[in-house]
Structures are given as structure tokens and as C-alpha cells.
Coordinates of C-alpha atoms and ligand atoms in Angstrom, one line a residue:
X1 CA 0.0 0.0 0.0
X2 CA 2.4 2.3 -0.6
X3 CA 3.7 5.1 -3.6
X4 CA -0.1 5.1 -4.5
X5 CA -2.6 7.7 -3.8
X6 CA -5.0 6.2 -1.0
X7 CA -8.2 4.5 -2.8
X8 CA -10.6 3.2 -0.1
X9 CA -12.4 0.9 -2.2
X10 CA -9.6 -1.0 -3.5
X11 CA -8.5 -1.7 -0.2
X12 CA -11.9 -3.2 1.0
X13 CA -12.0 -7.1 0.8
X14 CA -13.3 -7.8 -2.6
X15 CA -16.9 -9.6 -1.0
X16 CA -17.5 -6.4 1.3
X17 CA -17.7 -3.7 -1.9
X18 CA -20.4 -5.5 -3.1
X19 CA -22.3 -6.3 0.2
X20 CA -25.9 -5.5 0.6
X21 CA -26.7 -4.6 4.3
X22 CA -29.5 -6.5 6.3
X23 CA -32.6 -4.2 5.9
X24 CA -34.3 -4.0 9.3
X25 CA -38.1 -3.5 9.2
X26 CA -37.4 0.4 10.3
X27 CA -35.0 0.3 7.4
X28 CA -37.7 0.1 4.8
X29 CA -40.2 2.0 6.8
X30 CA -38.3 4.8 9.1
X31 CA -40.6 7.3 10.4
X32 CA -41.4 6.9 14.0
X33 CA -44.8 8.6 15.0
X34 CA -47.7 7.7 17.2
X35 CA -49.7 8.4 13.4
X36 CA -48.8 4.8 13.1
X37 CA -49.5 1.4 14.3
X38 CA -46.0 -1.1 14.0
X39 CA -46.4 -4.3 13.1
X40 CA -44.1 -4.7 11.4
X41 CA -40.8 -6.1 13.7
X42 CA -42.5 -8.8 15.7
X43 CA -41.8 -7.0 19.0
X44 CA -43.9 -7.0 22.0
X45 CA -46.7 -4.0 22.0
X46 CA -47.3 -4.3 25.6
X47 CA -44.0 -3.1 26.6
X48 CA -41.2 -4.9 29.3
X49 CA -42.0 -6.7 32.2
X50 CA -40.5 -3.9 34.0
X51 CA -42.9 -1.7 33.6
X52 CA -40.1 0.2 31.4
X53 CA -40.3 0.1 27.4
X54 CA -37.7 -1.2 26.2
X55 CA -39.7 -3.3 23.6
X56 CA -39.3 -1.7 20.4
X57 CA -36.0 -2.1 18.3
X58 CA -33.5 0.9 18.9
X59 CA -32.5 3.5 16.1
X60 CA -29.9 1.1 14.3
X61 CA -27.5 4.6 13.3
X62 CA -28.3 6.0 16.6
X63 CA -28.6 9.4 14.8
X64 CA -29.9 11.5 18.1
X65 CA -27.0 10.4 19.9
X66 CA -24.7 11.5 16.3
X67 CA -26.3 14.7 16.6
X68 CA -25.4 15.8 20.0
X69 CA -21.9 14.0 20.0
X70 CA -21.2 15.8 16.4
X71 CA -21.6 19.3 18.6
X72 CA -19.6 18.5 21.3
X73 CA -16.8 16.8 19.1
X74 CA -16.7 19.4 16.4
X75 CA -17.2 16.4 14.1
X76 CA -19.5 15.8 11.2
X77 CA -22.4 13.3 12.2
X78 CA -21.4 11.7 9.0
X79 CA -18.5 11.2 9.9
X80 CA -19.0 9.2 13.0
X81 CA -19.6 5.7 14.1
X82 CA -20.7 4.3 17.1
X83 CA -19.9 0.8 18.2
X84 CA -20.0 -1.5 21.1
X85 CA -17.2 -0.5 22.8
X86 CA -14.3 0.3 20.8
X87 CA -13.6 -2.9 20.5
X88 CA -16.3 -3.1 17.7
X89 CA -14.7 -0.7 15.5
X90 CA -11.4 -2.4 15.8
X91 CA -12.6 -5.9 14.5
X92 CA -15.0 -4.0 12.0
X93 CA -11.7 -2.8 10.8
X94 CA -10.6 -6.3 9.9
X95 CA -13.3 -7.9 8.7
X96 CA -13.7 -4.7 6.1
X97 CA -10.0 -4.2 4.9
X98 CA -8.1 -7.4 5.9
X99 CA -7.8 -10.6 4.1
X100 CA -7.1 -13.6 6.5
X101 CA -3.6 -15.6 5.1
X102 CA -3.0 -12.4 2.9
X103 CA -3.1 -8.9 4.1
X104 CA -0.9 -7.9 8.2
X105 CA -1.4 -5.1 9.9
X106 CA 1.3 -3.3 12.0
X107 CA 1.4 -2.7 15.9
X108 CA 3.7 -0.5 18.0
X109 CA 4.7 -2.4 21.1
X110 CA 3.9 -2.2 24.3
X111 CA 0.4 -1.2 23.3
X112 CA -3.8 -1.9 23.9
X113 CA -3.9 -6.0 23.7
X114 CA -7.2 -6.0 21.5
X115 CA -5.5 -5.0 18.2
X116 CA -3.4 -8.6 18.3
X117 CA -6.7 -10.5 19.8
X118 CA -8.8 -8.8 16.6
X119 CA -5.6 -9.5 14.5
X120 CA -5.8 -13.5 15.6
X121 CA -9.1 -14.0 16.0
X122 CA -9.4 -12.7 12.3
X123 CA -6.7 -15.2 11.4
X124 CA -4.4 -12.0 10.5
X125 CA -0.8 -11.5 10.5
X126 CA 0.5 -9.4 13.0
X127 CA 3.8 -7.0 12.2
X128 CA 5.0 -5.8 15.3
X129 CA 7.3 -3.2 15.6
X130 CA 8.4 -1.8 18.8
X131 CA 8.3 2.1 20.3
X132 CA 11.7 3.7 20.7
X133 CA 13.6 3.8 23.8
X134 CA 11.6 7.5 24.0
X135 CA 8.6 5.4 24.0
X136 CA 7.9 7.3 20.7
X137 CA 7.1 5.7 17.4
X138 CA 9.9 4.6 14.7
X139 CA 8.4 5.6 12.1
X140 CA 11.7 4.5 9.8
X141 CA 11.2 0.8 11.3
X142 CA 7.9 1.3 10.9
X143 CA 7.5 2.4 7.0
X144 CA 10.6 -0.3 6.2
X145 CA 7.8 -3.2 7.8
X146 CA 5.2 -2.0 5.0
X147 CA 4.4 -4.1 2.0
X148 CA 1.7 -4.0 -0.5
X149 CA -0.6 -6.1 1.9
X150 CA 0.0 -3.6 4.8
X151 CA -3.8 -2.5 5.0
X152 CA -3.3 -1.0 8.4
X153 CA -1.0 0.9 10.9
X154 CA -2.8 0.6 14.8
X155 CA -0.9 4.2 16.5
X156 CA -2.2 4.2 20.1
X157 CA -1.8 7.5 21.5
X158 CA -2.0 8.6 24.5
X159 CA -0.4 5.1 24.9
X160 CA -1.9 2.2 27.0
X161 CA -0.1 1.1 29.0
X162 CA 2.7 3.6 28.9
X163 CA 0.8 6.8 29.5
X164 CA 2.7 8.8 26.7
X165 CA 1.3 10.8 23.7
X166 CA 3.5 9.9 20.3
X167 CA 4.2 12.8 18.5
X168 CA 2.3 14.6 16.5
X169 CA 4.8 15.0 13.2
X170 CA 5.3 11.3 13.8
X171 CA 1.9 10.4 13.0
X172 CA 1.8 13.0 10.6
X173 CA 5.0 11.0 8.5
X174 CA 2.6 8.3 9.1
X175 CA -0.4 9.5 7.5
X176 CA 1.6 11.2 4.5
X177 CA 3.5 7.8 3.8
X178 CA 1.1 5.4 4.0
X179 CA -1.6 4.5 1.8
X180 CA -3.2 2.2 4.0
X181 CA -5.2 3.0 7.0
X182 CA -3.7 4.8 10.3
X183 CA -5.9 3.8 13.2
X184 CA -4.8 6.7 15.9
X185 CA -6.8 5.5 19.2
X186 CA -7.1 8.3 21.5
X187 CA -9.3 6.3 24.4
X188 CA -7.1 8.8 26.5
X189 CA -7.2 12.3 24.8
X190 CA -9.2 13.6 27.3
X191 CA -6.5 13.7 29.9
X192 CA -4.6 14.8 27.4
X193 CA -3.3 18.4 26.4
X194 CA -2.8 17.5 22.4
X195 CA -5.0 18.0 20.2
X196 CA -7.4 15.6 18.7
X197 CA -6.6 14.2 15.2
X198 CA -10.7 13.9 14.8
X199 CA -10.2 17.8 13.7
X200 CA -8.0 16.7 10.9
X201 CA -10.2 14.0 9.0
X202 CA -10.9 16.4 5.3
X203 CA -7.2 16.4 5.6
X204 CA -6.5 12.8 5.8
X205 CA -8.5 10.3 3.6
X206 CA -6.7 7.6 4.9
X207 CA -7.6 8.5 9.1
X208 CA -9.3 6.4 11.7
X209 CA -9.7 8.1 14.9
X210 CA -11.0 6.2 17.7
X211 CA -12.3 7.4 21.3
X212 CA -14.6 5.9 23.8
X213 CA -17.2 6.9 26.6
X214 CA -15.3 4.1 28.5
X215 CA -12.8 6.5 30.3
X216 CA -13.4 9.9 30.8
X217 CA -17.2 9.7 30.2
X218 CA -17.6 7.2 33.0
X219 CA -20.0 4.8 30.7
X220 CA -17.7 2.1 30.5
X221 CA -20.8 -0.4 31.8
X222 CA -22.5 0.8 29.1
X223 CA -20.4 -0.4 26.4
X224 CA -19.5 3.1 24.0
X225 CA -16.9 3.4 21.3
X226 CA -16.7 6.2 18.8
X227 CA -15.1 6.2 15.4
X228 CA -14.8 8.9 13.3
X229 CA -13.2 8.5 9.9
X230 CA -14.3 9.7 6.7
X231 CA -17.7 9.6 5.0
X232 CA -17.1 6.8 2.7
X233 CA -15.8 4.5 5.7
X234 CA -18.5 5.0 7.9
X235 CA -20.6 4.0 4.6
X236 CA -19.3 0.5 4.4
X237 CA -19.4 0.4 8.8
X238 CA -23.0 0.7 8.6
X239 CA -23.3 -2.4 6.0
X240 CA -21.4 -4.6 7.9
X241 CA -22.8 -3.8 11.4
X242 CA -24.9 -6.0 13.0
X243 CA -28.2 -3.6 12.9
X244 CA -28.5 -2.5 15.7
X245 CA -25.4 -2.5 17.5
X246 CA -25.9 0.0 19.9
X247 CA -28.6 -0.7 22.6
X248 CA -32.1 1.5 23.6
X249 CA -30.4 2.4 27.3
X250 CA -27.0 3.0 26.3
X251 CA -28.4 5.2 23.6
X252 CA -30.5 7.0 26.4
X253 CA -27.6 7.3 28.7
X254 CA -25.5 8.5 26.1
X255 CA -27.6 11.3 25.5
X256 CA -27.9 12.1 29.1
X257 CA -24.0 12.2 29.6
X258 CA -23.9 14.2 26.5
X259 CA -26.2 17.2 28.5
X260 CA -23.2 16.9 31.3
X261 CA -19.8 17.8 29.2
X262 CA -19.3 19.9 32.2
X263 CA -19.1 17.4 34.9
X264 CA -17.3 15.7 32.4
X265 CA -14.5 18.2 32.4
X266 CA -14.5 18.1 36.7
X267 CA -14.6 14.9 36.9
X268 CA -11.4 14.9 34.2
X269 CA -9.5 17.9 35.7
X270 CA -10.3 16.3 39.0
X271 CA -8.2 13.0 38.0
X272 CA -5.4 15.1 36.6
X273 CA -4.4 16.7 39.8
X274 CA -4.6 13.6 41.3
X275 CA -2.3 12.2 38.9
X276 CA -0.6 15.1 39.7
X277 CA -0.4 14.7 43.3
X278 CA -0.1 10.7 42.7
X279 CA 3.3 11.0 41.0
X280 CA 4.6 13.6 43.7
X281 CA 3.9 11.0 46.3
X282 CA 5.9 8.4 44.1
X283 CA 8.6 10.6 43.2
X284 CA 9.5 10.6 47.3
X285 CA 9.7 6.8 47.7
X286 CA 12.7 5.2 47.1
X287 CA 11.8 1.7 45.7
X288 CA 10.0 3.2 42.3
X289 CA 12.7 3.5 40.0
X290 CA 11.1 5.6 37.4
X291 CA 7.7 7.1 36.7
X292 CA 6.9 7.4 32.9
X293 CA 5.2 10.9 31.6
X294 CA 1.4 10.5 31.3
X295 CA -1.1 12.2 29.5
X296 CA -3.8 9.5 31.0
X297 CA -5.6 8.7 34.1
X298 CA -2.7 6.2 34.8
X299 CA 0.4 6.0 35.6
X300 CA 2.9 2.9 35.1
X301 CA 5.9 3.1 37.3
X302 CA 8.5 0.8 37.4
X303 CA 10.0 -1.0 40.7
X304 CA 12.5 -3.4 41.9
X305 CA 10.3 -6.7 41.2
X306 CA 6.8 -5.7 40.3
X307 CA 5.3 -9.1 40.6
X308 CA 5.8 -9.5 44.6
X309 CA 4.5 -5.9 45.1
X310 CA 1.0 -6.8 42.8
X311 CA 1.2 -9.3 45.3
X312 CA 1.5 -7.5 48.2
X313 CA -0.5 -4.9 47.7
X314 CA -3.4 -7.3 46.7
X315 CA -2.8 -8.4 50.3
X316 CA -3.8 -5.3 51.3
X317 CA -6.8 -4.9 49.2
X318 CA -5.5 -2.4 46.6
X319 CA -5.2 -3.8 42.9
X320 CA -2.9 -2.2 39.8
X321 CA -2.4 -3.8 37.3
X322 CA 0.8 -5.9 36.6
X323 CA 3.3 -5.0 33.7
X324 CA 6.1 -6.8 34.7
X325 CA 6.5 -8.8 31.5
X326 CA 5.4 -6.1 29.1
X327 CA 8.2 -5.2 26.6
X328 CA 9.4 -1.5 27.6
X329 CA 7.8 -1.8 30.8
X330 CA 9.6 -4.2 32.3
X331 CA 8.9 -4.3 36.2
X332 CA 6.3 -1.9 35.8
X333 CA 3.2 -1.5 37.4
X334 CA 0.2 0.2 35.7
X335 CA -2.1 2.5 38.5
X336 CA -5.1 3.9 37.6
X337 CA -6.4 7.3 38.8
X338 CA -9.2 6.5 42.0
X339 CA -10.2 8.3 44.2
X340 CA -8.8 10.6 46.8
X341 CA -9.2 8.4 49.0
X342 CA -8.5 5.5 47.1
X343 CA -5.3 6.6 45.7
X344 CA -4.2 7.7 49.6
X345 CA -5.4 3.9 50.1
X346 CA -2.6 2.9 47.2
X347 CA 0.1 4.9 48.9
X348 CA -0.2 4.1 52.3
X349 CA -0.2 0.4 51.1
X350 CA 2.8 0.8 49.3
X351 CA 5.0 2.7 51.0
X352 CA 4.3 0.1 54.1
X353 CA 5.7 -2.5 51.2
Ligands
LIG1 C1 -9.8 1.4 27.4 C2 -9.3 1.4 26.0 C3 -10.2 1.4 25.0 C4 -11.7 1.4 25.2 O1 -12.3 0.3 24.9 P1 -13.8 0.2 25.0 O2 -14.1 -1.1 24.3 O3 -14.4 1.4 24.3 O4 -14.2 0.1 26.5 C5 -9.7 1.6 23.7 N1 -8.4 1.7 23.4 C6 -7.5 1.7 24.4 C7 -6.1 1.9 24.1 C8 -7.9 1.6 25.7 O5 -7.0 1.6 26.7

């Protein structure tokens, strides 16, 4: 996929350009009004044993939801797509561009674990190549591991589970060089100062941005993931999507949320200071050996042996997460942002350790 100008339909899998999408009974008849009896999707008229109503079929492109999300993005609502979870969009991705026992894709290790379980469980290979010592990308390594069955580059940034954003002129050599698809997943741009390469889709043909309500929106019992990419790509998305993909509540909740951007923004600023004050703490105690940067609502440290303090903290009733093994990370230890109290909970464990 490279020296040629980016052509989105010749890098669809040759059944999916053709595919006709399954046409749902408010497919071929979409206006919703009480002018109308509906018989026409075998739900239940009564309503749910609840008492709630949660009988009739949700709004399979969820276009109230698009609507409010497009304003508080500064996206198009064409150029958006919702899925459940992002882990949706990211196997959407493969079964759309990537042959099985033909096409790889590229990953930038240590990164999110669900590109390599989408890359296997689509029978994919998986080209990895790994951030610098900087924990930025290599973008030389990483344009000399392209071939003409590279169909896509996954860039996660901020990075999970280093913390760090990759730079932007990075992805930029990325974008420019690369005729396949970049895939930059922001699930942490909201704790992050850079901007948001959603604002740069007209510019990039060849973009996949992906965020989530999993994080910062607190709605990660919900099940939320946003993609925005260009017109044409959310086209073929909403073919090959089961129908309705997004569910009646989490649709509902989402729109609720979406009415409270600013207790968004205090609960956000909120965990920045105490990632803030988190890493101060850590900065005093002398068995973490290094804190890396981050521009998330973690922090991964590294320690003398990581693997006996999981353990002992989990003695004490606190649980990280363990990166001991992780390539880049080794003896590292992944905290999320609680909590006042819950991160004074962490410390006080530790430093008894
Ligand atoms: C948490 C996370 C996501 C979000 O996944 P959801 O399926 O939306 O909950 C996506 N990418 C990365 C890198 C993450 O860490």
C-alpha cells in the first residue's frame, strides 16, 4: 500500500464492496410517529416486564445520539460511528479491509492488547514493531515493515499502558507515507493536552480516529466506542454492522451524559491533579525507580520486582495492574487514577511495602 494515492475501495476485501446490508423492518419504513400502528418487527406491543419500554428495536445509526456528539466533538455526524465499545470498531476494521492468510497489519509495542486479539481472532498477520527507547514511534522501522498487503498501521496514543502521547509529526509521517489505514486510538485524549486528530479527517483520507465513553465519560458499563473517519468509511461500517449495535439504554444514557460535558470536564480535571499529586507521592519513595510521563488517568511506574508488590499490595486490598512482562515496561506496574481516597489507600499500602 504504498507510492499510490490512498483509494478506499480498493482496499476493501473484494466480497464487502459489493455487500448489501441486512434491511431491518425500520430500514424500509423509518418514520417513528404515534400516526402509526407497528407491526411490522414482531416486538412485544405491551412493553417490558418492568414496567419500562424497552420493547421496540433501537434506532440502528443511533442518529440522536450522532447529533449531539457531532456538537460537542466538532465532528460531522457523518462522519462518526458508534460501536459497542471500541472494540467493535477495531474488528470492524478487519473484517472490512483485511484478508485472512494475505493482508498484516502493524502494531507498535507495548500497546492496547485487543489489536493482536482482533488480528488472531481474524486469522491476520500481526507485524510488530516496537516504540523507541523514548517510547515514541519509529516511524523508519515502521514504513521499512510495510508491503503492498499492509492495510493497516494501529498508532495508540495517548499510549496504553505507557501513559505517553506519540508525537504529532510522527503520526503526521505516518499518515503522509502510508496509503493504508492509520488507526490513531485516543481512548485517553481527554486527559490529554494534544489536540485531537478527529479535527484533521478532510485532511486525511486515509484517518481512523478512535475514542470511547469508556474513560473519561464514565460509561464504561455501558459499552461506547466512537469512530470517526471519513464519509465513505462510515458508509461501508453501517453495512457490515450487526443492525442495531448499539442498545435503547446506552443510547439514552449517552444522551444524558452528553447534556453533562461539564461534569465531564471536573470529573477529568479532578483525575489530573490527582495524577498530579499521585506521581509527587511516588517521586519521594525510594523503591519506584522511574515514573513514565502520562497524558492519561494512569500512571505505570516501574519497581524493583513488580510481581511480589502486585502481590502484596493485593494483600492489602489495593489492585494495579501488573506489567512486569510487558516489553518497555519491564517491572512496571500500571495504577489507575481513583479516588482521593482510594489513591491515599494505594500509597499508604505501598509505602508500608
Ligand atoms: C480502554 C481502552 C479502549 C476502550 O475500549 P472500550 O471497548 O471502548 O471500552 C480503547 N483503546 C484503548 C487503548 C484503551 O485503553
Amino acid at each position: 500500500m504504498e507510492n499510490s494515492v490512498f483509494d478506499m475501495t480498493s482496499l476493501l476485501r473484494d466480497h464487502i464492496r459489493t455487500m448489501k446490508p441486512y434491511s431491518s423492518a425500520r430500514d424500509e419504513f423509518e418514520e417513528v410517529s404515534d400516526d402509526f400502528v407497528f407491526l411490522d418487527a414482531n416486538e412485544n406491543p405491551f412493553g417490558t416486564a418492568t414496567g419500562e419500554k424497552y420493547n421496540r428495536y433501537p434506532d440502528p445509526y443511533q442518529r440522536a445520539v450522532k447529533e449531539k456528539l457531532s456538537v460537542v466533538k466538532n465532528v460531522p455526524k457523518e462522519n462518526i460511528f458508534l460501536g459497542n465499545g471500541s472494540d467493535e470498531p477495531i474488528d470492524l476494521l478487519f473484517r472490512a479491509f483485511v484478508e485472512a492468510g494475505q493482508d498484516n497489519v502493524i502494531i507498535l509495542p507495548p500497546t492496547y492488547g485487543m489489536y493482536q486479539v482482533s488480528a488472531t481472532l481474524n486469522n491476520v498477520e500481526l507485524r510488530e514493531v516496537p516504540l523507541t527507547k523514548e517510547l515514541d514511534l519509529d516511524t523508519k522501522g515502521i514504513l521499512n515493515s510495510i508491503d503492498e498487503y499492509t492495510k493497516i498501521i494501529f498508532v495508540c496514543s495517548p499510549n496504553n499502558p505507557t501513559g505517553n502521547s506519540m508525537s504529532i509529526d510522527k503520526i503526521e509521517t505516518l499518515l503522509d507515507n502510508f496509503n493504508g489505514l492509520v488507526v490513531v486510538d485516543e481512548a485517553y485524549i481527554d486527559f490529554s493536552d494534544q489536540e485531537s486528530f478527529s479535527q484533521r479527517l478532510s485532511q486525511y483520507p486515509n484517518l481512523i480516529v478512535l475514542q470511547t465513553f469508556s474513560k473519561a465519560w464514565g460509561m464504561a458499563g455501558l459499552r461506547l466506542g466512537m469512530m470517526f473517519a471519513s464519509q465513505e468509511i462510515i458508509r461501508i461500517f453501517n453495512i457490515i454492522k450487526p443492525p442495531y449495535n448499539i442498545n435503547q439504554l446506552t443510547q439514552e444514557k449517552a444522551l444524558e451524559c452528553l447534556d453533562h460535558v461539564d461534569k465531564v470536564d471536573e470529573m477529568v480535571e479532578t483525575m489530573i491533579n490527582e495524577r498530579t499529586r499521585l506521581k509527587e507521592e511516588l517521586e519521594k519513595l525510594p523503591q519506584v525507580k522511574n515514573i513514565y510521563p502520562s497524558d492519561a488517568n494512569f500512571l505505570l511506574i516501574q519497581v524493583e520486582n513488580a510481581t511480589s508488590d502486585y502481590k502484596k499490595l493485593i494483600d492489602n486490598n489495593v489492585v494495579i495492574r501488573n506489567r512486569a512482562n510487558v516489553l518497555l515496561c519491564e517491572e512496571g506496574l500500571r495504577i489507575s487514577i481513583g479516588t482521593k481516597e482510594e489513591n491515599d489507600k494505594f500509597i499508604t499500602a505501598f509505602k508500608a511495602l
